[in-house]
GROMACS .gro file of C-alpha atoms in nm:
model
  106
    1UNK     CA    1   0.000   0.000   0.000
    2UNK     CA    2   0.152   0.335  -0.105
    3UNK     CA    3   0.043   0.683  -0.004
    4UNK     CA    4  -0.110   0.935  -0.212
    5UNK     CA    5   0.253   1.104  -0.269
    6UNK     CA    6   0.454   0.805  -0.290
    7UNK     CA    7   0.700   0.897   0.001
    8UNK     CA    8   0.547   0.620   0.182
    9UNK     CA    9   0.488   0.262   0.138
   10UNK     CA   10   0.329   0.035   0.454
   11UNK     CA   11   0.281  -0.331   0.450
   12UNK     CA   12  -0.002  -0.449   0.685
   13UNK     CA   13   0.093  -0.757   0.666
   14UNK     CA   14   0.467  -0.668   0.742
   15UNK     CA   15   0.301  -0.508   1.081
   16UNK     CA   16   0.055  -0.757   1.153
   17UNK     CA   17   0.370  -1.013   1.151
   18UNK     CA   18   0.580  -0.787   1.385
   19UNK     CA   19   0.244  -0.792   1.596
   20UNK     CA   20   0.253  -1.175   1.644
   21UNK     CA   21   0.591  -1.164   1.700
   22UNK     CA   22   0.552  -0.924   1.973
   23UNK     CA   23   0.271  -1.102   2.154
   24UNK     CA   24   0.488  -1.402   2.109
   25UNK     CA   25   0.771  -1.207   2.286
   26UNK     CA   26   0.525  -1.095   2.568
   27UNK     CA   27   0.460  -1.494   2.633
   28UNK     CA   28   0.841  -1.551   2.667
   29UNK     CA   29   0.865  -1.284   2.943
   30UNK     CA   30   0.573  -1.413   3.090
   31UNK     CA   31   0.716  -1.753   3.098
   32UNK     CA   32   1.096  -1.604   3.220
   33UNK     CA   33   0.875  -1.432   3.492
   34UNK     CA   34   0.761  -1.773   3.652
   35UNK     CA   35   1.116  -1.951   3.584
   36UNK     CA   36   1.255  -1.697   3.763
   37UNK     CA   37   0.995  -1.677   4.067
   38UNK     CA   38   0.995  -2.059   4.068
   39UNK     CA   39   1.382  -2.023   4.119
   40UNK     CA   40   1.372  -1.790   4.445
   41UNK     CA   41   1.621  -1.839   4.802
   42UNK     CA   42   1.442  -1.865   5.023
   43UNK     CA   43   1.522  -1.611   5.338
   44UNK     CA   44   1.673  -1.890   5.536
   45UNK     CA   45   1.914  -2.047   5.267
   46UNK     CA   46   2.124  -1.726   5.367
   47UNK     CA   47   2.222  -1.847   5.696
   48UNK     CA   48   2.262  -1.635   6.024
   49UNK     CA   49   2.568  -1.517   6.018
   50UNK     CA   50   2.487  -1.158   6.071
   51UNK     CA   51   2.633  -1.034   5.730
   52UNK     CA   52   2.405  -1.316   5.536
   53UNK     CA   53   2.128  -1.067   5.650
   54UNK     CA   54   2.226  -0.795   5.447
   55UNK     CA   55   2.294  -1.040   5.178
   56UNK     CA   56   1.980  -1.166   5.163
   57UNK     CA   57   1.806  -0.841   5.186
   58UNK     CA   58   2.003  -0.721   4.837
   59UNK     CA   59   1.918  -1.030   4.692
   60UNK     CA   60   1.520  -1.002   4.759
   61UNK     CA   61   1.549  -0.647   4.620
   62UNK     CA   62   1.738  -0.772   4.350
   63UNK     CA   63   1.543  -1.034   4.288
   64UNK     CA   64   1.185  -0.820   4.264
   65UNK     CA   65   1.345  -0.598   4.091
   66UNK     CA   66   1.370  -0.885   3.814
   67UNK     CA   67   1.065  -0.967   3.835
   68UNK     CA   68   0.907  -0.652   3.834
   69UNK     CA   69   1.127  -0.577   3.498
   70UNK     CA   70   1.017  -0.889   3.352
   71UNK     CA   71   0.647  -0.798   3.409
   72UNK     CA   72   0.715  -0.484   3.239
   73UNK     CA   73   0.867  -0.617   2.928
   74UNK     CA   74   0.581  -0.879   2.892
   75UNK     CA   75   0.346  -0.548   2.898
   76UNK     CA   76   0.499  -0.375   2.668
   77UNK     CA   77   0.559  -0.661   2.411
   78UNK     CA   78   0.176  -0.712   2.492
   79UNK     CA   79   0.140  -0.297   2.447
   80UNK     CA   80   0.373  -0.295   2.109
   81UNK     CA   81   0.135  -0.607   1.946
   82UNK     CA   82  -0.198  -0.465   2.020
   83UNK     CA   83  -0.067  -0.114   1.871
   84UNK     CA   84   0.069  -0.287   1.534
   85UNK     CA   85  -0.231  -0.470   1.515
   86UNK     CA   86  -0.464  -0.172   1.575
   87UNK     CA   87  -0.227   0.064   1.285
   88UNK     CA   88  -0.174  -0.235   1.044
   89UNK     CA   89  -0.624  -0.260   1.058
   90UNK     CA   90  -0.629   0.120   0.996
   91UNK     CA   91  -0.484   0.109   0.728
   92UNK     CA   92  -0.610  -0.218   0.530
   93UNK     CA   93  -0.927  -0.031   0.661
   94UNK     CA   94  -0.841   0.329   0.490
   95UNK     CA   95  -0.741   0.128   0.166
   96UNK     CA   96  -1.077  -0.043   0.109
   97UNK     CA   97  -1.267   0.299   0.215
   98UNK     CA   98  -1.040   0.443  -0.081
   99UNK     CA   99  -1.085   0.147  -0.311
  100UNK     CA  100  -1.436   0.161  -0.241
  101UNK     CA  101  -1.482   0.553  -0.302
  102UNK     CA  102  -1.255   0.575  -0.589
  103UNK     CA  103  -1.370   0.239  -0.746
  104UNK     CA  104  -1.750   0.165  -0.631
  105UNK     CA  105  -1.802  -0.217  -0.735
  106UNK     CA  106  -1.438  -0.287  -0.758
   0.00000   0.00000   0.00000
C-alpha cells in the first residue's frame, strides 16, 4: 500500500507479523517471569551469620526488581502487538474505504 505522494509505502501484513511476534515475545517474558519466581532463596538459605542478613536483603530487592522488569517487558511486548495490530487494521481499513470511493463495485 503506497500513499497518495509516494513517500510512503506500509505493508499491513509486514506489521501484523511484527504484531505476532511481539505477543509471542510478551509470552516468553511471561514464561521467564515464573522460571525466575519458581527459582527464588528462600530467606533462610542465607544463613545467620549476621552479614548473610544484608545479603539476603540485596538479593530479595534484586530479585523483585527482576521480576518486576520482567512484568514490564511482557506489557509492553503485549502494548507494542496490540498497537501494530490496531495501525496495520487502519490502514487495510483506509485502503478499502479508498478502493471503495474511488472504485465503487471494484
Amino acid at each position: 500500500m503506497t500513499s497518495p505522494s509516494r513517500n510512503l509505502e506500509v505493508q499491513p501484513e509486514a506489521l501484523t507479523a511484527f504484531a505476532a511476534a511481539s505477543r509471542d515475545r510478551a509470552g516468553q517474558f511471561r514464561e521467564l517471569h515464573r522460571l525466575f519466581r519458581d527459582g527464588h532463596v528462600a530467606r533462610h538459605a542465607f544463613g545467620v551469620m549476621p552479614a548473610s542478613f544484608s545479603l539476603a536483603a540485596a538479593y530479595e530487592q534484586q530479585f523483585e526488581a527482576c521480576l518486576e522488569g520482567l512484568e514490564d517487558g511482557a506489557e509492553v511486548m503485549a502494548t507494542i502487538a496490540e498497537g501494530l495490530r490496531d495501525t496495520a487494521e487502519a490502514y487495510t481499513g483506509t485502503d478499502v474505504a479508498n478502493t471503495d470511493m474511488f472504485n465503487p463495485g471494484a
